[in-house]
C-alpha cells in the first residue's frame, strides 16, 4: 500500500494533535483513503520539548528539511503569522506539494493570491475557520446547491469563553481571558480574539466561499468585546437576551451588495446561538433552498482543530482536488461590499447621565430627530462600582459621580447612520458624562 508522507511545520498544540491523530487513527484513515498517511518530519523551534520528542517522529528546526525530501507530498503549516506561512505556501505549491493550513490570518490577506497559484496543487484550509466544525466543506459542497442568504455565527472560542464566564460566573474579564489562554484557545496575540480581528479573518474566508467576494479586512466593520461590562450583561438578562460576538454575512438574492460585519450582539436567549457557551462555536447558514441550517462544535483547541487538518489531508490523499474557494469559473464578479452606514439594526445603548429633571427629554429629542424609536428603557438610579470588570471608562464614570444614573435602552430597527448621528449628538449633551456605548441587537 502506498504511503503519503507529510511534513508538519509548527508542532505546537495543534501540530502535536495532528501527529497523534495520524498515529492513533491510522487504520481508520487508511480504510478511508486507501493509503498510509505518514507524519514524516516535524519542524519546530523547540525540538527538545519532551511531549514532542515522545511522538517519535523525526524532528528538525530547519524548514528546508520539509522541502528537501522529495518523498514528502503534503506540507502542513501550523506556525501562525502571515508572511512566513504565505512564503511556505508558495514554496509548497511551486514544488508541486499539497498545502494544508489552519492559518486564518494568512488566508484573510492572501487567499486570492494563493488561489491563483494553486491550479495544479491541492490546498486545504478546513481548520482555519471554527476549529472542528467542517464549515468550509459545508459551504463548498454540502450547501453548493444554494444561494447563501446569510451566515452568522460565533467564530471565536476565546471571546465566547470570556462572555460566558462573565455572564454565568460573574467572572472578571481578565481572569476569564487568562483561563481561555491556559486552556489553549487564545491566539498568540489574544487581542486578535477580543478585538474581533480573529472573527473577521474567519468571516472573510467564509464570505469568499459563500459569495466569491474578495473583501478586505479594513473595509468591514469590526468591533470587539473589550468594552462590555457587567451592567450590559445585566440589561441583556433583564430583557431576555445574551451578548455574543458574531461574524455576520448577508446578501439578498437579487442584490449586488454583500453585508459583512463583526461585532457584539444582543441575541434573544431563545435562539440556538444564545445557548452556545464557553469555547464552543456555532454558525447558522441560511440557503435559499435549504432554509436555516446550524452547525455547532469545538472552535478551538488541539484535537478539534487537528481533526479538520487531518480531514484535508484525507481529501488530498483521495485525490479529490477542487478549486480552493469552490468556484470553477472566475469570480471577479460584480458584487460589492454594502457600506457599513447603510445597514440597519436594533440597538442596545448604555448612557451615563446626570440624574436631574429634563435629562430624559433631552435625550429623547435627539433620538426623535434621527427617527430612532426607543423600545425598552431601564434606569439604574445609582450604580455600585462594577467590581468584576475594571474597564477604566466605566469605573471612572461610576465611581467619581455618585449622582449620576445609568440609562440602558434598546431601540426599534433603525438605520446605522441615524443611530451613529444620534449618539454623536447625545455624547455632546451636557447631561451625558461618558461616551455612549452601543451594541447591535438581533432577535
Ligand atoms: N483563538 C481562536 C479562538 C482559536 O479562540 O477561537 C481558533 O481559531
Coordinates of C-alpha atoms and ligand atoms in Angstrom, one line a residue:
X1 CA 0.0 0.0 0.0
X2 CA 1.2 3.5 -0.9
X3 CA 2.5 5.9 1.7
X4 CA 1.7 9.7 1.6
X5 CA 4.5 11.4 3.5
X6 CA 3.6 14.6 5.4
X7 CA 5.8 17.4 6.9
X8 CA 4.3 19.3 9.7
X9 CA 5.8 22.8 10.1
X10 CA 4.9 24.1 13.5
X11 CA 4.4 21.3 16.0
X12 CA 2.6 23.1 18.9
X13 CA -0.8 22.3 20.4
X14 CA -2.5 21.6 17.1
X15 CA 0.6 20.1 15.3
X16 CA 1.1 17.6 18.1
X17 CA -2.6 16.6 17.9
X18 CA -2.2 16.2 14.1
X19 CA 0.6 13.7 14.6
X20 CA -1.3 11.9 17.3
X21 CA -4.4 11.5 15.1
X22 CA -2.2 10.3 12.2
X23 CA -0.7 7.7 14.6
X24 CA -3.7 6.7 16.7
X25 CA -6.3 6.6 13.9
X26 CA -4.1 5.4 11.2
X27 CA -6.2 2.3 10.5
X28 CA -9.5 4.2 10.0
X29 CA -7.6 6.8 7.9
X30 CA -6.1 4.1 5.7
X31 CA -9.5 2.5 5.3
X32 CA -11.0 5.8 4.2
X33 CA -8.3 6.9 1.7
X34 CA -6.6 3.6 0.7
X35 CA -3.1 4.9 1.6
X36 CA -0.9 5.2 4.7
X37 CA -0.7 8.8 5.9
X38 CA 2.7 9.1 7.5
X39 CA 4.0 12.0 9.6
X40 CA 7.5 12.1 8.1
X41 CA 9.0 15.1 9.8
X42 CA 8.0 17.8 12.3
X43 CA 9.6 21.2 12.1
X44 CA 9.7 23.1 15.4
X45 CA 11.8 25.8 17.1
X46 CA 11.8 23.6 20.2
X47 CA 12.8 20.1 19.2
X48 CA 13.8 19.3 22.8
X49 CA 10.2 19.6 24.0
X50 CA 9.5 16.4 25.9
X51 CA 6.0 15.9 24.6
X52 CA 7.2 16.5 21.1
X53 CA 10.0 14.0 21.4
X54 CA 7.7 11.4 22.8
X55 CA 5.7 11.4 19.5
X56 CA 8.6 9.5 18.0
X57 CA 8.8 11.3 14.6
X58 CA 12.0 12.8 13.1
X59 CA 12.3 16.5 14.1
X60 CA 14.2 19.5 12.7
X61 CA 14.4 23.2 13.3
X62 CA 15.1 23.9 9.6
X63 CA 12.1 24.5 7.3
X64 CA 14.2 23.5 4.3
X65 CA 14.1 19.9 5.6
X66 CA 10.4 19.8 4.8
X67 CA 11.1 20.6 1.2
X68 CA 14.4 18.7 0.5
X69 CA 12.8 15.3 0.9
X70 CA 11.2 14.5 -2.5
X71 CA 9.0 11.8 -0.9
X72 CA 7.1 14.4 1.1
X73 CA 3.8 15.2 -0.8
X74 CA 1.9 17.3 1.8
X75 CA 3.2 20.3 3.7
X76 CA 1.1 21.2 6.8
X77 CA 1.7 24.7 8.1
X78 CA 0.7 25.4 11.7
X79 CA 3.1 28.2 12.7
X80 CA 0.8 31.2 12.7
X81 CA 1.6 34.7 11.4
X82 CA 1.1 35.9 7.9
X83 CA 4.1 36.4 5.6
X84 CA 6.3 33.4 6.5
X85 CA 3.3 31.0 6.2
X86 CA 2.5 32.6 2.9
X87 CA 6.1 32.0 1.7
X88 CA 5.8 28.4 2.8
X89 CA 2.5 28.0 1.0
X90 CA 4.0 29.4 -2.3
X91 CA 7.1 27.2 -1.9
X92 CA 4.9 24.1 -1.4
X93 CA 2.7 24.9 -4.4
X94 CA 5.7 25.7 -6.6
X95 CA 7.3 22.4 -5.8
X96 CA 4.1 20.5 -6.6
X97 CA 3.3 19.6 -3.0
X98 CA -0.1 19.9 -1.5
X99 CA -0.5 22.5 1.2
X100 CA -2.7 22.4 4.3
X101 CA -3.1 25.2 6.8
X102 CA -5.1 26.3 9.8
X103 CA -3.9 29.8 9.4
X104 CA -6.9 32.2 9.0
X105 CA -4.8 35.4 9.3
X106 CA -2.7 34.4 6.4
X107 CA -5.7 33.5 4.3
X108 CA -7.5 36.7 5.3
X109 CA -4.7 38.5 3.4
X110 CA -3.5 36.1 0.8
X111 CA -6.4 33.7 -0.1
X112 CA -6.8 35.1 -3.6
X113 CA -3.1 35.2 -4.2
X114 CA -2.9 31.6 -3.2
X115 CA -5.9 30.6 -5.3
X116 CA -4.1 31.9 -8.4
X117 CA -1.1 29.8 -7.6
X118 CA -2.8 26.5 -6.7
X119 CA -4.3 25.5 -10.0
X120 CA -2.4 22.2 -10.1
X121 CA -1.9 21.5 -6.4
X122 CA -4.4 20.9 -3.6
X123 CA -4.8 23.4 -0.8
X124 CA -6.8 22.6 2.3
X125 CA -7.8 25.1 5.0
X126 CA -10.8 23.5 6.8
X127 CA -9.2 24.2 10.2
X128 CA -8.9 27.9 9.5
X129 CA -12.5 28.6 10.5
X130 CA -14.3 27.3 13.6
X131 CA -11.8 24.6 14.5
X132 CA -13.5 21.2 14.4
X133 CA -16.7 22.3 12.6
X134 CA -16.3 21.4 8.9
X135 CA -17.9 24.7 7.7
X136 CA -15.7 25.1 4.7
X137 CA -16.8 21.8 3.2
X138 CA -20.4 22.5 4.1
X139 CA -20.3 25.8 2.2
X140 CA -18.3 24.5 -0.7
X141 CA -20.1 21.2 -1.1
X142 CA -23.0 20.4 1.2
X143 CA -24.8 23.7 0.5
X144 CA -23.5 24.1 -3.0
X145 CA -27.0 24.0 -4.5
X146 CA -28.0 27.2 -2.6
X147 CA -27.6 30.9 -2.8
X148 CA -26.4 31.8 0.7
X149 CA -28.8 34.4 2.1
X150 CA -26.9 34.8 5.3
X151 CA -24.4 33.3 7.6
X152 CA -23.9 34.4 11.2
X153 CA -22.1 32.8 14.0
X154 CA -19.8 32.6 17.0
X155 CA -16.4 32.0 15.4
X156 CA -14.1 32.8 18.3
X157 CA -13.8 30.4 21.2
X158 CA -11.8 32.8 23.4
X159 CA -14.3 35.6 23.3
X160 CA -17.2 33.3 23.7
X161 CA -15.5 31.7 26.7
X162 CA -15.0 35.2 28.3
X163 CA -18.6 36.3 27.6
X164 CA -19.9 33.0 29.1
X165 CA -17.8 33.3 32.2
X166 CA -18.7 37.0 32.7
X167 CA -22.4 36.2 32.3
X168 CA -22.7 32.8 34.1
X169 CA -20.0 33.0 36.8
X170 CA -19.7 36.8 37.2
X171 CA -16.0 36.4 36.4
X172 CA -13.6 39.3 35.8
X173 CA -12.7 39.9 32.1
X174 CA -9.0 39.4 32.6
X175 CA -9.4 36.2 34.7
X176 CA -11.7 34.7 32.1
X177 CA -9.2 35.6 29.3
X178 CA -6.3 34.0 31.3
X179 CA -8.4 30.8 31.7
X180 CA -9.0 30.7 28.0
X181 CA -5.3 31.2 27.3
X182 CA -4.4 28.4 29.8
X183 CA -6.9 26.1 28.0
X184 CA -5.1 26.7 24.7
X185 CA -7.9 28.6 23.0
X186 CA -6.4 32.0 22.5
X187 CA -4.2 33.3 19.7
X188 CA -0.5 34.1 20.4
X189 CA -1.7 37.7 20.5
X190 CA -5.0 37.5 22.4
X191 CA -6.0 41.0 21.3
X192 CA -7.0 39.4 18.0
X193 CA -9.5 37.3 19.9
X194 CA -11.1 40.0 21.9
X195 CA -11.0 42.8 19.3
X196 CA -13.0 40.8 16.8
X197 CA -9.9 40.5 14.4
X198 CA -9.8 36.7 14.6
X199 CA -13.6 36.5 13.8
X200 CA -13.1 39.0 10.9
X201 CA -10.3 36.8 9.4
X202 CA -12.7 33.8 9.5
X203 CA -15.7 35.8 8.2
X204 CA -13.6 37.0 5.2
X205 CA -12.7 33.4 4.3
X206 CA -16.3 32.2 4.6
X207 CA -17.6 35.1 2.5
X208 CA -15.2 34.2 -0.2
X209 CA -16.7 30.7 -0.4
X210 CA -20.3 31.8 0.2
X211 CA -20.3 34.7 -2.2
X212 CA -17.0 34.8 -4.1
X213 CA -16.3 38.3 -2.7
X214 CA -12.7 39.4 -2.3
X215 CA -13.4 41.7 0.7
X216 CA -10.6 43.2 2.7
X217 CA -10.3 43.5 6.5
X218 CA -10.0 47.2 6.5
X219 CA -13.3 47.6 4.6
X220 CA -15.6 45.8 7.1
X221 CA -17.0 46.8 10.4
X222 CA -15.1 45.1 13.2
X223 CA -15.8 45.7 16.9
X224 CA -14.7 43.5 19.9
X225 CA -15.8 42.7 23.4
X226 CA -13.4 44.9 25.3
X227 CA -16.0 47.4 26.4
X228 CA -18.7 45.1 27.5
X229 CA -19.3 45.3 31.3
X230 CA -21.4 43.6 33.8
X231 CA -24.1 46.3 33.5
X232 CA -24.6 45.4 29.9
X233 CA -24.9 41.8 30.8
X234 CA -27.4 42.7 33.4
X235 CA -29.6 44.6 30.9
X236 CA -29.4 41.7 28.5
X237 CA -30.6 39.3 31.1
X238 CA -33.4 41.6 32.3
X239 CA -34.9 41.7 28.8
X240 CA -34.3 38.1 27.7
X241 CA -31.0 38.5 25.7
X242 CA -27.5 37.2 25.9
X243 CA -24.5 39.0 24.4
X244 CA -22.4 37.2 21.8
X245 CA -19.6 38.3 19.5
X246 CA -20.9 37.4 16.0
X247 CA -19.5 37.4 12.5
X248 CA -22.3 38.2 10.1
X249 CA -22.5 38.0 6.3
X250 CA -25.7 38.7 4.4
X251 CA -26.8 39.1 0.8
X252 CA -30.3 39.5 -0.5
X253 CA -30.9 37.3 -3.5
X254 CA -31.1 39.9 -6.2
X255 CA -28.9 42.5 -4.6
X256 CA -25.3 43.1 -5.7
X257 CA -24.2 44.0 -2.2
X258 CA -22.8 41.8 0.5
X259 CA -23.0 42.9 4.1
X260 CA -20.0 41.8 6.2
X261 CA -19.6 42.8 9.9
X262 CA -18.2 41.6 13.2
X263 CA -19.5 43.0 16.5
X264 CA -21.1 42.0 19.8
X265 CA -24.8 41.4 19.5
X266 CA -27.6 41.1 21.9
X267 CA -29.5 38.0 20.8
X268 CA -32.7 36.5 22.1
X269 CA -32.0 33.9 24.7
X270 CA -34.3 31.5 22.8
X271 CA -32.0 31.4 19.7
X272 CA -29.7 28.4 19.3
X273 CA -26.7 30.7 19.1
X274 CA -27.6 32.1 22.5
X275 CA -27.1 28.6 24.0
X276 CA -23.6 28.2 22.7
X277 CA -21.3 28.6 25.7
X278 CA -17.6 28.5 26.7
X279 CA -15.2 27.9 23.8
X280 CA -17.8 26.3 21.6
X281 CA -18.6 27.8 18.2
X282 CA -21.7 27.7 16.1
X283 CA -22.7 29.0 12.7
X284 CA -26.2 29.5 11.3
X285 CA -26.3 29.4 7.5
X286 CA -29.5 30.2 5.6
X287 CA -29.7 29.0 2.0
X288 CA -32.4 29.9 -0.5
X289 CA -33.4 26.2 -0.9
X290 CA -32.5 24.6 2.3
X291 CA -33.6 27.3 4.7
X292 CA -31.7 27.7 8.0
X293 CA -29.1 25.1 9.0
X294 CA -27.0 25.4 12.2
X295 CA -23.5 23.9 12.9
X296 CA -22.1 23.6 16.4
X297 CA -18.8 22.3 17.7
X298 CA -15.5 23.0 19.3
X299 CA -14.0 26.1 17.7
X300 CA -10.6 25.9 19.2
X301 CA -8.2 23.6 20.9
X302 CA -5.7 21.0 19.7
X303 CA -7.7 17.9 18.9
X304 CA -10.7 19.5 17.3
X305 CA -8.6 21.8 15.1
X306 CA -6.3 18.8 14.2
X307 CA -9.4 16.8 13.3
X308 CA -10.1 19.4 10.5
X309 CA -6.4 19.5 9.4
X310 CA -6.4 15.7 9.0
X311 CA -9.7 15.8 7.1
X312 CA -7.9 18.0 4.5
X313 CA -5.0 15.5 4.3
X314 CA -7.5 12.7 3.9
X315 CA -9.2 14.6 1.0
X316 CA -5.9 15.2 -0.7
X317 CA -5.0 11.6 -0.3
X318 CA -8.2 10.7 -2.1
X319 CA -7.1 13.0 -4.9
X320 CA -10.2 15.0 -4.8
X321 CA -8.7 18.4 -5.6
X322 CA -11.2 21.1 -6.1
X323 CA -10.8 24.9 -6.6
X324 CA -9.6 26.4 -3.4
X325 CA -12.5 28.8 -2.9
X326 CA -15.0 26.5 -4.6
X327 CA -15.6 28.3 -7.9
X328 CA -14.6 26.8 -11.3
X329 CA -15.1 30.0 -13.2
X330 CA -13.6 33.3 -12.3
X331 CA -15.4 35.1 -9.5
X332 CA -14.1 38.5 -10.2
X333 CA -17.8 39.3 -10.2
X334 CA -19.8 42.5 -9.8
X335 CA -20.6 42.1 -6.1
X336 CA -19.5 44.9 -3.9
X337 CA -19.5 45.4 -0.2
X338 CA -22.5 47.1 1.4
X339 CA -21.4 50.3 3.0
X340 CA -21.4 50.0 6.8
X341 CA -23.5 53.2 7.1
X342 CA -26.4 51.7 5.1
X343 CA -27.0 48.7 7.3
X344 CA -29.9 48.8 9.8
X345 CA -30.5 47.0 13.1
X346 CA -32.0 47.3 16.5
X347 CA -29.6 48.7 19.1
X348 CA -28.8 48.5 22.8
X349 CA -27.4 51.7 24.3
X350 CA -25.8 52.4 27.6
X351 CA -25.6 56.1 28.7
X352 CA -24.2 57.6 31.9
X353 CA -26.1 60.8 32.7
X354 CA -26.5 63.3 35.4
X355 CA -29.6 62.5 37.4
X356 CA -31.8 65.6 37.1
X357 CA -35.1 66.8 35.6
X358 CA -35.2 67.1 31.8
X359 CA -32.4 64.7 31.0
X360 CA -34.6 62.0 29.5
X361 CA -36.4 64.5 27.4
X362 CA -33.1 66.0 26.0
X363 CA -32.0 62.5 25.0
X364 CA -35.4 61.5 23.6
X365 CA -35.4 64.7 21.5
X366 CA -32.2 63.7 19.8
X367 CA -33.4 60.2 19.2
X368 CA -36.6 61.6 17.7
X369 CA -34.7 64.0 15.5
X370 CA -32.9 61.0 13.9
X371 CA -36.1 58.8 13.7
X372 CA -34.8 56.4 16.4
X373 CA -37.6 54.9 18.3
X374 CA -37.0 53.6 21.9
X375 CA -38.2 50.1 22.6
X376 CA -37.3 49.4 26.2
X377 CA -35.7 51.6 28.9
X378 CA -34.2 50.8 32.3
X379 CA -32.7 53.4 34.6
X380 CA -30.4 52.5 37.5
X381 CA -30.5 55.3 40.0
X382 CA -27.1 54.7 41.3
X383 CA -24.7 52.1 40.3
X384 CA -22.3 50.4 42.6
X385 CA -18.7 50.1 41.4
X386 CA -18.5 47.3 38.9
X387 CA -16.2 45.0 40.8
X388 CA -15.8 42.4 38.1
X389 CA -14.8 44.4 35.1
X390 CA -12.2 47.1 35.6
X391 CA -12.7 48.9 32.4
X392 CA -11.3 52.3 33.1
X393 CA -14.0 54.3 31.3
X394 CA -16.9 52.6 33.2
X395 CA -15.4 52.6 36.7
X396 CA -14.1 56.2 36.5
X397 CA -17.6 57.5 35.5
X398 CA -19.4 55.4 38.0
X399 CA -17.1 55.9 41.0
X400 CA -16.5 59.6 40.7
X401 CA -20.0 60.8 40.0
X402 CA -22.4 59.3 42.6
X403 CA -25.3 61.5 41.5
X404 CA -25.3 60.0 38.0
X405 CA -27.6 57.5 36.6
X406 CA -27.1 54.8 34.1
X407 CA -29.7 54.6 31.3
X408 CA -30.0 51.3 29.5
X409 CA -32.2 51.3 26.5
X410 CA -33.0 49.3 23.3
X411 CA -34.4 50.7 20.1
X412 CA -36.6 49.5 17.3
X413 CA -35.0 48.9 14.0
X414 CA -33.3 52.0 12.6
X415 CA -30.5 53.0 10.2
X416 CA -26.9 52.6 11.4
X417 CA -26.2 56.1 10.0
X418 CA -29.1 57.6 12.1
X419 CA -28.0 55.9 15.3
X420 CA -24.4 57.0 14.8
X421 CA -25.5 60.6 14.3
X422 CA -27.9 60.5 17.3
X423 CA -25.1 59.0 19.5
X424 CA -22.6 61.6 18.4
X425 CA -25.1 64.4 19.3
X426 CA -26.1 62.7 22.6
X427 CA -22.4 62.5 23.5
X428 CA -22.2 66.3 23.3
X429 CA -25.2 66.9 25.6
X430 CA -24.1 68.4 29.0
X431 CA -26.1 65.8 30.9
X432 CA -24.2 62.9 29.3
X433 CA -21.0 62.2 31.2
X434 CA -19.4 59.3 29.2
X435 CA -19.1 58.3 25.6
X436 CA -22.3 56.3 24.9
X437 CA -21.8 52.6 24.5
X438 CA -23.8 50.7 21.8
X439 CA -24.3 47.0 20.9
X440 CA -26.3 45.9 17.9
X441 CA -29.2 43.7 18.9
X442 CA -30.6 40.7 17.0
X443 CA -33.8 38.9 17.8
Ligands
LIG1 N1 -8.1 31.9 19.1 C1 -9.1 31.2 18.3 C2 -10.4 31.1 19.1 C3 -8.6 29.8 18.0 O1 -10.4 31.5 20.3 O2 -11.4 30.7 18.6 C4 -9.3 29.1 16.9 O3 -9.2 29.9 15.7

